[in-house]
Short mmCIF file of C-alpha atoms in Angstrom, two decimals:
data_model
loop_
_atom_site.label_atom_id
_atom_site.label_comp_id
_atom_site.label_asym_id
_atom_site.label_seq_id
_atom_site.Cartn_x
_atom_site.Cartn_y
_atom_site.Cartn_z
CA UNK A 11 7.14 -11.55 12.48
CA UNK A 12 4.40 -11.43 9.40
CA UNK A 13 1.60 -9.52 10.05
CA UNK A 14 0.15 -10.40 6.70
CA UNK A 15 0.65 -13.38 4.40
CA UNK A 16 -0.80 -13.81 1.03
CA UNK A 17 -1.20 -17.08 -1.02
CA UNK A 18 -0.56 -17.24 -3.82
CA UNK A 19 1.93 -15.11 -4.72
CA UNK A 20 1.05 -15.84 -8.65
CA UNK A 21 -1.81 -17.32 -10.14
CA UNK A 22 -3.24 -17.76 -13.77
CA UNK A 23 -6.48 -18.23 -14.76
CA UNK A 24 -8.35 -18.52 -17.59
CA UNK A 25 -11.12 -16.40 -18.96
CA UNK A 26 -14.30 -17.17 -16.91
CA UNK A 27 -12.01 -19.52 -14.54
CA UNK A 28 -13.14 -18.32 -10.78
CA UNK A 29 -10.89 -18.38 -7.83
CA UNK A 30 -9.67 -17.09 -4.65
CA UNK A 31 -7.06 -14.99 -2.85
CA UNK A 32 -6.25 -15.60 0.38
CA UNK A 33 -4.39 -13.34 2.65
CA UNK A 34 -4.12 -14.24 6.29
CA UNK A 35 -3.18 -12.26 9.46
CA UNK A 36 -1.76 -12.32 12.91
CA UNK A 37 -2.32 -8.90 14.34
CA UNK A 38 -4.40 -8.48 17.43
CA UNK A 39 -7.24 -6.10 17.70
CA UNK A 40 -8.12 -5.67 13.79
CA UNK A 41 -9.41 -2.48 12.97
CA UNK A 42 -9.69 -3.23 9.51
CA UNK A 43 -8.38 -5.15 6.53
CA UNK A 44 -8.01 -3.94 3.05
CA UNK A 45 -7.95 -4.80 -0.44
CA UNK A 46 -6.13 -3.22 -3.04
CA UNK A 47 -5.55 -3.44 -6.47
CA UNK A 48 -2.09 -2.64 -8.29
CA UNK A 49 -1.57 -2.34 -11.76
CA UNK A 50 2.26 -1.98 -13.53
CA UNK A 51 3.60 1.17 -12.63
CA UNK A 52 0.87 2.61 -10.22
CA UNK A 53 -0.03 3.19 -7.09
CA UNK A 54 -2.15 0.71 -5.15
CA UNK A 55 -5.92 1.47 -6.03
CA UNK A 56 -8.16 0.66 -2.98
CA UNK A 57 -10.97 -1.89 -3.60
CA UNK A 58 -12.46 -2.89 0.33
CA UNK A 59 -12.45 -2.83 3.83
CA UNK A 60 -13.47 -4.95 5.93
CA UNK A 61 -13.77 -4.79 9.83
CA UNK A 62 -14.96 -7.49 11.38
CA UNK A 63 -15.87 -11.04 10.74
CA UNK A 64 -18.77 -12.68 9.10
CA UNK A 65 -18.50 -9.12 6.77
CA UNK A 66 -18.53 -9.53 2.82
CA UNK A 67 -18.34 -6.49 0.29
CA UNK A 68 -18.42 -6.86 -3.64
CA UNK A 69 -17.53 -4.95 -6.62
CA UNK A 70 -18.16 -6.58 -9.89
CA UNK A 71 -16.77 -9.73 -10.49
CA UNK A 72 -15.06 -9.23 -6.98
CA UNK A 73 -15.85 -10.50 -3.66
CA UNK A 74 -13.70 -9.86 -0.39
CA UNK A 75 -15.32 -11.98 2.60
CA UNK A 76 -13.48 -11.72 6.35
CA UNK A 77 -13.19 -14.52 9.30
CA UNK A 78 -11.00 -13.61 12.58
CA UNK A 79 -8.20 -14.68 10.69
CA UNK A 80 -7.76 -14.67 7.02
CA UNK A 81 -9.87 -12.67 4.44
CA UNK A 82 -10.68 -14.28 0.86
CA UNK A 83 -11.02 -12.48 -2.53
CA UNK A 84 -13.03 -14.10 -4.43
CA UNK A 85 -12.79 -13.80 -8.45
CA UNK A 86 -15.91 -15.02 -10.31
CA UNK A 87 -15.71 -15.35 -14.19
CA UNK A 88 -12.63 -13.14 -14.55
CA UNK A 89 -11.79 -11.13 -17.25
CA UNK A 90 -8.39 -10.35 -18.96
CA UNK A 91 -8.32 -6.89 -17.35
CA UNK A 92 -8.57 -8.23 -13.83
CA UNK A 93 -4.72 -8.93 -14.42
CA UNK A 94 -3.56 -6.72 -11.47
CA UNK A 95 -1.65 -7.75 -8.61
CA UNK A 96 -3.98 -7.65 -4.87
CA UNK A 97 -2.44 -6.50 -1.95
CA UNK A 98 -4.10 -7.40 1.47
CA UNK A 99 -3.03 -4.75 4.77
CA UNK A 100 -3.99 -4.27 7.54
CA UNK A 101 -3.11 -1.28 10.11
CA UNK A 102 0.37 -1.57 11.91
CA UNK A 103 -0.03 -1.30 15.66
CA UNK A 104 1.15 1.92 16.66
CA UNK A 105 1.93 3.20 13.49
CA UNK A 106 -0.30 6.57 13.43
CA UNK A 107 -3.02 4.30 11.22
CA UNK A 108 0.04 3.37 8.48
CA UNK A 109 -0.36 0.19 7.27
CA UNK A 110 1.18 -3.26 6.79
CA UNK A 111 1.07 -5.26 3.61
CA UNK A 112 1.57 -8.98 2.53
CA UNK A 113 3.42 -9.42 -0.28
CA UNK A 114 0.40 -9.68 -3.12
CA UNK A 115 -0.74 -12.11 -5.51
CA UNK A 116 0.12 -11.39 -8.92
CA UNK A 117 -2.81 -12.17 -11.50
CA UNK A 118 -2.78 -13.20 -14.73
CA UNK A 119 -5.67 -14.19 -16.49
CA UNK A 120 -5.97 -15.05 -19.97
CA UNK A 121 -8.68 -15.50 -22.98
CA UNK B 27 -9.06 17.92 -5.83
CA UNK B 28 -5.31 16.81 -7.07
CA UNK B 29 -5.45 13.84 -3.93
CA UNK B 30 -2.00 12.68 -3.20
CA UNK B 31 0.89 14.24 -5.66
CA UNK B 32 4.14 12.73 -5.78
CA UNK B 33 7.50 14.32 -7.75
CA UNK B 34 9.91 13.39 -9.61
CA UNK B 35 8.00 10.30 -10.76
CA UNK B 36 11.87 9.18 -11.91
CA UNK B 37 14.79 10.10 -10.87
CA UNK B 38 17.91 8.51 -11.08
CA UNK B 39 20.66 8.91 -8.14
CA UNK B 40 24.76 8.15 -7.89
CA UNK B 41 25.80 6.49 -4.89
CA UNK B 42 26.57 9.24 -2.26
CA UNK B 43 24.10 11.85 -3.79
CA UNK B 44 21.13 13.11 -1.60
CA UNK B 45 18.03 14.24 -3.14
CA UNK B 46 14.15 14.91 -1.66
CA UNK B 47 11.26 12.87 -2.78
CA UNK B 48 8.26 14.99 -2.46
CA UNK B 49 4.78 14.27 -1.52
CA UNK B 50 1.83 16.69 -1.30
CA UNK B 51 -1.81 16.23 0.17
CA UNK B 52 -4.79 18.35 -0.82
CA UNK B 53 -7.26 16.70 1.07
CA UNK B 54 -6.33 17.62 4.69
CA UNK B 55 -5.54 14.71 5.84
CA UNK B 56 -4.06 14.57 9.06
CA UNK B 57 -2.05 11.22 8.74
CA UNK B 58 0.88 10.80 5.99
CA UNK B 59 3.16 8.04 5.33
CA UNK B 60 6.03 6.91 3.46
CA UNK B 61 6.44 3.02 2.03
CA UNK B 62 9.28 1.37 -0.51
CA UNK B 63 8.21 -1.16 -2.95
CA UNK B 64 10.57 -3.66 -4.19
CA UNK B 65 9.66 -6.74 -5.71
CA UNK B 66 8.42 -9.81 -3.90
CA UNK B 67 8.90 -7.51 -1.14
CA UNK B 68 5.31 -5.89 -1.01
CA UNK B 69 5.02 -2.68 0.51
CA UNK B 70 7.10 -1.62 3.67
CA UNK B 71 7.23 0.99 5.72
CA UNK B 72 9.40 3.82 5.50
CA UNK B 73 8.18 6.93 8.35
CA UNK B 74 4.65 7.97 8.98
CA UNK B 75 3.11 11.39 10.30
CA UNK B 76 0.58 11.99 12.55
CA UNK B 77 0.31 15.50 12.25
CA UNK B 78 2.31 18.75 11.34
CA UNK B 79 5.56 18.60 13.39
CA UNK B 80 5.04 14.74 14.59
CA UNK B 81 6.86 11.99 12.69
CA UNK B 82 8.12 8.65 13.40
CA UNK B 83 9.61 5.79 12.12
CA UNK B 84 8.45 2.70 10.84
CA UNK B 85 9.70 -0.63 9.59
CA UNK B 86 12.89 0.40 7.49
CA UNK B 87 13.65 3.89 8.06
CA UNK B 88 17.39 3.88 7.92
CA UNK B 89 19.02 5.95 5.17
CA UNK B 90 16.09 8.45 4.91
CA UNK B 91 14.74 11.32 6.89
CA UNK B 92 11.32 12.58 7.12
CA UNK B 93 9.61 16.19 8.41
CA UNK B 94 6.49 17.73 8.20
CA UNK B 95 6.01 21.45 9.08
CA UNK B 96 2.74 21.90 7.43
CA UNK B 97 -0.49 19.50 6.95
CA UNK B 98 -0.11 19.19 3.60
CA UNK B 99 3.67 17.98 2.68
CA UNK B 100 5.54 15.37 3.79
CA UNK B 101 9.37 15.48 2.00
CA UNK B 102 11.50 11.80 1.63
CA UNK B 103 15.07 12.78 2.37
CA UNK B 104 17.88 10.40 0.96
CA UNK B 105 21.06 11.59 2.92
CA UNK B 106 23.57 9.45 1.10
CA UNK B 107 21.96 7.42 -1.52
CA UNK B 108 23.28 3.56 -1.63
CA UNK B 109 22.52 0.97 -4.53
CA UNK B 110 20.08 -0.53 -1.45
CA UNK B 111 17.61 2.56 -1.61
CA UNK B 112 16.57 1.49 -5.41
CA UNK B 113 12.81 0.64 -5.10
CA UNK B 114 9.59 2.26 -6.02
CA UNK B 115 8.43 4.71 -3.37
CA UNK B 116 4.74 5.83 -2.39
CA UNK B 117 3.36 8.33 -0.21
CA UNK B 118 0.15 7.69 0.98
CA UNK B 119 -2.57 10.17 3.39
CA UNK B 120 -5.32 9.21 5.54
CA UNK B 121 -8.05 10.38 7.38
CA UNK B 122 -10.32 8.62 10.14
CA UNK B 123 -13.59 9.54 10.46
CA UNK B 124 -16.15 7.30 12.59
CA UNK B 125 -13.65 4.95 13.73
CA UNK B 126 -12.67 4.05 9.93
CA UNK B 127 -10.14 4.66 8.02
CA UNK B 128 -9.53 5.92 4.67
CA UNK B 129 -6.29 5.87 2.15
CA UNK B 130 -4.96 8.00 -0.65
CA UNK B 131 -1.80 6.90 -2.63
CA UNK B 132 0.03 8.71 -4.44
CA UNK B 133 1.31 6.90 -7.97
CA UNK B 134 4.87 6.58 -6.89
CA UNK B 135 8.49 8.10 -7.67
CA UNK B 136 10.83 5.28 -9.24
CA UNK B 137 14.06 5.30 -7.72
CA UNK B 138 16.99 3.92 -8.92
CA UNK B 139 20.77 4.39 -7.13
CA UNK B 140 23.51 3.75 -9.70
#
């Protein structure tokens, strides 16, 4: 069974053109959801946590906000080098604090 | 501080060869873990650590074989390396401190099984 489901698994966008992310999760007990950014042949670079709902963190142009059960990342006026692809996780239950990821959104946006 | 360093960051395997992926922590973290990436696949979970001598496995752990006798490696063993086992392979540490959690990735070996 998903734990973590991201939407949508590509998107486009054009320079300036804001939008959102949305990953959404099942597990029970969250102790915290994550944001990541990956870029073409690297490792996934970690962007926010978030632990419990009503909770929003920025960074730049991005915006991760968190209900009890799907987190957003909003994009506002993006920029050619937020082309990345996001991965959402959260922790896998009884996993020694490993986590479990959706599948990403890859992001492409254009001038 | 070198964070998470994985080696070879290429390698490429025939079917039936076995071969170590290594990962190595400088940070003492206390919590390791293995994932495969393959694409439209995300990340997935390969064995995780919590602590020198403890391992387990987690969401796709056949064809590989994990230890960790010391804190700060964690080795990826391919026993018999099949076509299936191509992906892109991370190591990852963490530490928890307060309740939270923190990650360190590694920037991946890239495996492929010919």
């Amino acid at each position: 069974e998903d734990q973590v489901t991201q939407s949508p698994e590509a998107l486009r966008l054009q320079e300036g053109e804001s939008s959102s992310l949305n990953c959404s999760y099942t597990v029970s007990g969250l102790r915290g959801l994550f944001w990541y950014r990956q870029d073409p042949g690297k490792g996934p670079e970690f962007l926010f946590t978030l632990y419990s709902a009503g909770e929003e963190k920025e960074k730049e142009r991005l915006k991760a906000t968190l209900t009890k059960k799907e987190s957003f990342l909003h994009i506002t006026a993006p920029k050619p080098e937020d082309s990345a692809t996001y991965l959402c996780a959260v922790q896998a239950p009884n996993s020694g604090y490993a986590l479990n990821f959706g599948k990403g959104t890859s992001l492409l946006v254009t001038p | 501080n070198a964070g998470v360093t994985q080696t070879p960051k290429f390698q490429v395997l025939k079917t039936g060869q076995s071969m170590t992926l290594q990962c190595a922590q400088d940070m003492n973290h206390e919590y390791m873990s293995w994932y495969r990436q393959d694409p439209g696949m995300g990340l997935r979970l390969i064995h995780y650590s919590v602590g020198a001598g403890i391992t387990d496995q987690g969401e796709v752990p056949n064809g590989y074989n994990v230890s960790r006798s010391t804190t700060e490696d964690f080795p990826l063993r391919l026993l018999s390396a099949a076509p299936s086992q191509t992906s892109v392979y991370f190591c990852a540490s963490s530490y928890v401190t307060g309740g939270r959690v923190g990650y360190t990735f590694g920037s991946g070996t890239r495996l492929t099984v010919v």
